[in-house]
Short mmCIF file of C-alpha atoms and ligand atoms in Angstrom, two decimals:
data_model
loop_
_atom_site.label_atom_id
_atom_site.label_comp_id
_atom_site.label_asym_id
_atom_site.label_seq_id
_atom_site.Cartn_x
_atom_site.Cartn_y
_atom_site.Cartn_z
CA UNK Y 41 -118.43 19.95 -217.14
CA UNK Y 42 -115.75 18.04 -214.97
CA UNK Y 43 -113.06 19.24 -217.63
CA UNK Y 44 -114.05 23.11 -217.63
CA UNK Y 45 -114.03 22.98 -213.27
CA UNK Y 46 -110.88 21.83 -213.47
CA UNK Y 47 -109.50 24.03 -215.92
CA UNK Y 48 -110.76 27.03 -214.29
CA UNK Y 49 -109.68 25.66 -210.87
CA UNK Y 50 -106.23 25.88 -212.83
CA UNK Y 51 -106.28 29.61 -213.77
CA UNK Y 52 -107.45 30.46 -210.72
CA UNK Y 53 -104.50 28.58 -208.92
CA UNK Y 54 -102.14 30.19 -211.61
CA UNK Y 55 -103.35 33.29 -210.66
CA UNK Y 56 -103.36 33.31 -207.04
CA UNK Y 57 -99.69 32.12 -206.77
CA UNK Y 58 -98.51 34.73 -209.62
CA UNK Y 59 -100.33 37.09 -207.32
CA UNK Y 60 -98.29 36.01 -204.42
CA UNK Y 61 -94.88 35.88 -206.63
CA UNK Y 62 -95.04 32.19 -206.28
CA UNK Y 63 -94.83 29.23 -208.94
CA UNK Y 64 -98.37 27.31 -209.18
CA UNK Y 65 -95.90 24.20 -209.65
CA UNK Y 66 -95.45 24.42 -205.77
CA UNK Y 67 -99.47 24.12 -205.23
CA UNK Y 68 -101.01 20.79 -205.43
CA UNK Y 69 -104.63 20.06 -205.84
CA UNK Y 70 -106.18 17.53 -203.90
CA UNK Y 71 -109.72 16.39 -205.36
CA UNK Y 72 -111.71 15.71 -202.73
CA UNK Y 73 -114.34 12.97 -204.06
CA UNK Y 74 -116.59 13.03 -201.08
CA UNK Y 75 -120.00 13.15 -202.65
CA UNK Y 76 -118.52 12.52 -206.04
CA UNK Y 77 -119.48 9.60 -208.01
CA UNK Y 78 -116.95 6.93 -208.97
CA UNK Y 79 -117.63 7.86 -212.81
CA UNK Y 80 -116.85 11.42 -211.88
CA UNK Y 81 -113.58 10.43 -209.47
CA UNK Y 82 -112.40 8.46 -212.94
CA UNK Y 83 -112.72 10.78 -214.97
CA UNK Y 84 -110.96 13.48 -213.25
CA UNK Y 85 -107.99 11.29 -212.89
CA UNK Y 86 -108.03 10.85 -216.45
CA UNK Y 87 -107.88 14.61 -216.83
CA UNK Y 88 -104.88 14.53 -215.39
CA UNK Y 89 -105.64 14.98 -211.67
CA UNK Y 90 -102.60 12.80 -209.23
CA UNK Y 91 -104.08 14.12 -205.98
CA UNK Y 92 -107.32 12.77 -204.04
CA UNK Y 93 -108.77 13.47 -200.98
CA UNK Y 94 -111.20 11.28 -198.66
CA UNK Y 95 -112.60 12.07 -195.54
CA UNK Y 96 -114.54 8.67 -194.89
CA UNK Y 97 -113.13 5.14 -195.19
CA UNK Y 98 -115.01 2.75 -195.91
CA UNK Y 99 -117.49 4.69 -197.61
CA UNK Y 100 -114.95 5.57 -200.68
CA UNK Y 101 -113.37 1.93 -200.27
CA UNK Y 102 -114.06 1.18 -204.06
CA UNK Y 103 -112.86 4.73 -205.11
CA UNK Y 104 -109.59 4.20 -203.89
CA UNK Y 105 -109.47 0.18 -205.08
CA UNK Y 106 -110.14 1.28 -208.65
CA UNK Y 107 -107.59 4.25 -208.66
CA UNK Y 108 -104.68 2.55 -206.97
CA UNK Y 109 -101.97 4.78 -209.26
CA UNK Y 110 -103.32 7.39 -207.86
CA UNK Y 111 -101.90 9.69 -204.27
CA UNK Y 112 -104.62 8.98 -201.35
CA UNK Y 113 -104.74 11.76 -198.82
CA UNK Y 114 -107.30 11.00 -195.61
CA UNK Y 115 -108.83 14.23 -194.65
CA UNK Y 116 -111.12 13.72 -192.40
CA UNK Y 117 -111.32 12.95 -188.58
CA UNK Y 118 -109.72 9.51 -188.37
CA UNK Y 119 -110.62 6.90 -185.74
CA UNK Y 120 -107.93 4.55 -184.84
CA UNK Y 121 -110.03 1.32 -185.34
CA UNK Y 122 -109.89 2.50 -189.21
CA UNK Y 123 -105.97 2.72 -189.76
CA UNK Y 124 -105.49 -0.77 -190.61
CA UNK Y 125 -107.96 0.62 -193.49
CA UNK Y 126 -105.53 3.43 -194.73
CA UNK Y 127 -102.25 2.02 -194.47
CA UNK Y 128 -102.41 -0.20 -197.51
CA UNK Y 129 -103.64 2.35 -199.87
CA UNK Y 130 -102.66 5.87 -198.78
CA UNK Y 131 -100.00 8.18 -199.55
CA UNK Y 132 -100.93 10.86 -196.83
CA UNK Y 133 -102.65 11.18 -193.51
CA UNK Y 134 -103.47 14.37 -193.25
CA UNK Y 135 -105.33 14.77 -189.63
CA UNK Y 136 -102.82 13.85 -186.94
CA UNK Y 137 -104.36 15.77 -184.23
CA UNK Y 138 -103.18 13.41 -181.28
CA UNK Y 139 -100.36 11.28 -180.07
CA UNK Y 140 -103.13 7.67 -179.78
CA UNK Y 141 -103.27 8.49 -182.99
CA UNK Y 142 -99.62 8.91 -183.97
CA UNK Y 143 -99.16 5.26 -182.30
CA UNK Y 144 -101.54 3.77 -183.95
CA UNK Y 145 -100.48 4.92 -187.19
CA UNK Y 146 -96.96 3.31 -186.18
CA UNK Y 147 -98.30 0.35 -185.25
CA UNK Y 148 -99.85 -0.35 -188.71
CA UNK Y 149 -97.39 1.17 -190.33
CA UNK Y 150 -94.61 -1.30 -188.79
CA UNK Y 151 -97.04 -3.99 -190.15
CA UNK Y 152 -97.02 -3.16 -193.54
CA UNK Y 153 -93.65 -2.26 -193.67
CA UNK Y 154 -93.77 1.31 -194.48
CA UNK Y 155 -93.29 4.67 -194.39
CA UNK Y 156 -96.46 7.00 -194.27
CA UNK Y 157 -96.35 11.16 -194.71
CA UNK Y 158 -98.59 12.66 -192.34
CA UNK Y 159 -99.89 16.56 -191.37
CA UNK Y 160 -100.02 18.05 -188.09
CA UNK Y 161 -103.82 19.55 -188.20
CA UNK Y 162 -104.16 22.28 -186.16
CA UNK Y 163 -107.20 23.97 -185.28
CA UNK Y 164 -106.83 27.43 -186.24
CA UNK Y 165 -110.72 28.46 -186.41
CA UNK Y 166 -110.46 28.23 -182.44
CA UNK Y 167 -114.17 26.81 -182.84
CA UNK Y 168 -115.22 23.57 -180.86
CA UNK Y 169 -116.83 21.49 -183.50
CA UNK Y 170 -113.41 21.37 -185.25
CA UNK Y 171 -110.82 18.93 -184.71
CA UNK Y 172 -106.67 19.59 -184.64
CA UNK Y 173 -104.70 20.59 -182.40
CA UNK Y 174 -105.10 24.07 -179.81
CA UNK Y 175 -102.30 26.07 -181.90
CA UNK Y 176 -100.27 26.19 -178.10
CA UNK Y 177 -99.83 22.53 -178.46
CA UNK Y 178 -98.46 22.54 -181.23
CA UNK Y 179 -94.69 22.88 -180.69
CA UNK Y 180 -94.62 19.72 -177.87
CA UNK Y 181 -96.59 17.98 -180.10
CA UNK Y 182 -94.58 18.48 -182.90
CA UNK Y 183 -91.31 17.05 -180.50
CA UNK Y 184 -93.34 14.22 -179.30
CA UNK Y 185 -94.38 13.33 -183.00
CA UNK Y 186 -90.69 13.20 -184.12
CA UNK Y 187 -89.96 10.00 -181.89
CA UNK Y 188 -92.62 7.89 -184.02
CA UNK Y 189 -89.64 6.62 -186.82
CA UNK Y 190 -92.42 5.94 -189.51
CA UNK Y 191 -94.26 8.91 -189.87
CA UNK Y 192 -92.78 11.57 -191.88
CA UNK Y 193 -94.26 14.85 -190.53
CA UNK Y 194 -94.57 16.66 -193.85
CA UNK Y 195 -96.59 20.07 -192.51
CA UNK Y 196 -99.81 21.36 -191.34
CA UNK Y 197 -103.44 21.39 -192.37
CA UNK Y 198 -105.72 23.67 -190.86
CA UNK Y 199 -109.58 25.15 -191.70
CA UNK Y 200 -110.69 28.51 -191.90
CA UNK Y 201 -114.14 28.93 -189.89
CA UNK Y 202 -117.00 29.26 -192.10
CA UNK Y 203 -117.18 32.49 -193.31
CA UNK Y 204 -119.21 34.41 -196.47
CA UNK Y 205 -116.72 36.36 -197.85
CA UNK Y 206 -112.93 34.37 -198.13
CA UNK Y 207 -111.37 37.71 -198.21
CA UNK Y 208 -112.41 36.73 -194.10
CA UNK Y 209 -110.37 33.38 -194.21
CA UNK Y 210 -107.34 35.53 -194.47
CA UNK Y 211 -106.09 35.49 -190.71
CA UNK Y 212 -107.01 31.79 -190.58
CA UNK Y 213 -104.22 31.18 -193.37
CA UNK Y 214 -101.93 33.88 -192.13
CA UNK Y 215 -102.00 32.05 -188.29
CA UNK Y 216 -101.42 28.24 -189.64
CA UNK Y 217 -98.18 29.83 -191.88
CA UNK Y 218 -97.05 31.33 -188.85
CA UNK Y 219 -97.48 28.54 -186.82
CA UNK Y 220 -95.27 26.69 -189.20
CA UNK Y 221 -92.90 29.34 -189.88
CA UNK Y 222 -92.12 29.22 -185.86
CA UNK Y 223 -91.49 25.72 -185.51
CA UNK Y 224 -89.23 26.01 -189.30
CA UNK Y 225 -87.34 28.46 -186.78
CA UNK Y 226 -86.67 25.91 -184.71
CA UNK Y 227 -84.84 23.64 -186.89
CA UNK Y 228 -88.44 21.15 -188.22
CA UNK Y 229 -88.63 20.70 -191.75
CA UNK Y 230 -92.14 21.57 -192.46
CA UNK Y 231 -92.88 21.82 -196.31
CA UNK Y 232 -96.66 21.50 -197.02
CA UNK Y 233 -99.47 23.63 -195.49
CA UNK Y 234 -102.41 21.94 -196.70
CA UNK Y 235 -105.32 24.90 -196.64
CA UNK Y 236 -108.02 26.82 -198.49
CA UNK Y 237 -111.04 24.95 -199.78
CA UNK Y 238 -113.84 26.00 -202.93
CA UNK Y 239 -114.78 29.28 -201.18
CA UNK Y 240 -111.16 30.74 -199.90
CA UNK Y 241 -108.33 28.24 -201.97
CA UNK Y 242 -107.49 31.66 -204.02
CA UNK Y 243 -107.00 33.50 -200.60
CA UNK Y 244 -105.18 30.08 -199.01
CA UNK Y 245 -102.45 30.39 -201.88
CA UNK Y 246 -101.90 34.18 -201.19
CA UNK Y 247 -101.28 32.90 -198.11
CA UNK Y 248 -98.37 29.82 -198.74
CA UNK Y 249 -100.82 26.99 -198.97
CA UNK Y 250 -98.73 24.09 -200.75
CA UNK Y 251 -102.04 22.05 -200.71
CA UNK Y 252 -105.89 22.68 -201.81
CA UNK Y 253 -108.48 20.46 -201.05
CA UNK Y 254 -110.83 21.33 -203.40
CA UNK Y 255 -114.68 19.22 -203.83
CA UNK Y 256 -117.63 21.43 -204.38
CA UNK Y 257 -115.77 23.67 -207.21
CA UNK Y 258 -114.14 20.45 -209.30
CA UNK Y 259 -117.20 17.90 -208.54
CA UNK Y 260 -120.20 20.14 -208.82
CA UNK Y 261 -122.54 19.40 -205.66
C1 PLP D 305 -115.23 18.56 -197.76
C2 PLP D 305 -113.87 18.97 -197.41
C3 PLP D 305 -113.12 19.75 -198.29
C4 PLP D 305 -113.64 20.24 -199.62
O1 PLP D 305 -114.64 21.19 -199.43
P1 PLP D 305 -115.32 21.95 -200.67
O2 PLP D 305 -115.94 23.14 -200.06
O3 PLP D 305 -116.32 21.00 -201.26
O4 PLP D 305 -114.23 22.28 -201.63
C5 PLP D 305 -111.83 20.09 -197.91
N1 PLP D 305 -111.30 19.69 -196.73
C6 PLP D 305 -112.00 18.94 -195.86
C7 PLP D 305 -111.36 18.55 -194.58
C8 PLP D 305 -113.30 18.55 -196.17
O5 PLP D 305 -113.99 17.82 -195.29
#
């Protein structure tokens, strides 16, 4: 069942980028194993899947121990008491949503004697109960972010707001692509835009999304 979600997941990437006259090379799909068992996470790296994403960290602790070949992404709203947590193990933080955060990342990344990519996550729903950045903070936060020598500011991840039809999500995508277009204008290397989840990814891809975070449609809950 885990093989035929993610070969459907597939076509339906294929098809939104050829839709969009873009290569489905350029989008990546991040699993995210959140209620997934560790059976299940196994076996979709075994299919073939490179990309994971976790939004709690101790919870998928073993996950990650058992997988270490693997790319790590943290999606969810990280506390600072939990970086020490991350930096061993992950590839990409993808929540950076303040500058206590960005130092705290630096810290432990000085400590382990690394680099670590991170996204800018903006919060493009507008709605209160969602974390990132207010999209007019963006661009000082983006020059304050630049100073912190270890963090690699790869892009920007963003939520639609919940809506029924994904055909709706389609301003939410359009705003976060704009947002990064602007600050590519003013000279930032900006890459990913990490976007679109099991109800809109096809819509997030017509859109530029680089990155997927896809659960519910791969996993089955
Ligand atoms: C849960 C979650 C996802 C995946 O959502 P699905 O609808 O299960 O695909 C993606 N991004 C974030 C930040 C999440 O918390």
């Amino acid at each position: 069942m885990l093989a035929d979600n993610y070969h459907l997941i597939k076509t339906n990437i294929d098809k939104a980028a050829r839709k969009a006259g873009r290569k489905p090379e350029e989008i990546k799909l991040i699993a995210v194993t959140k209620s997934a068992t560790l059976e299940d996470t196994l076996e979709a790296s075994k299919l073939g899947i490179t990309h994971f994403g976790v939004n709690r960290v101790q919870e998928e602790t073993v996950k990650v121990e058992k997988l270490p070949a693997v790319n790590w992404h943290f999606i969810g709203h990280l506390q600072r008491n939990k970086v020490k947590y991350i930096m061993p193990f992950y590839a990409m933080v993808q929540t950076l949503d303040r500058l206590s955060l960005a130092r705290e990342l630096e810290r432990w990344a000085e400590k382990n004697d690394r680099e670590i990519d991170v996204l800018v996550q903006v919060n493009i729903s507008g709605e209160e109960s969602k974390f990132g950045l207010d999209p007019k903070e963006l661009s000082s936060f983006l020059d304050q972010a630049r100073g912190f020598k270890r963090l690699k500011i790869k892009g920007l991840m963003g939520m639609a707001a919940f809506v029924n039809d994904p055909e709706e999500a389609r301003p939410y995508f359009r705003r976060l692509r704009q947002l990064r277009d602007d600050s590519v204008a003013k000279g930032l290397a900006l890459p990913e835009l990490s976007m679109g989840m099991t109800n809109d990814y096809a819509v997030a891809i017509e859109e530029g999304a680089t990155m997927v975070r896809v659960g519910r449609a791969l996993f089955g809950w």
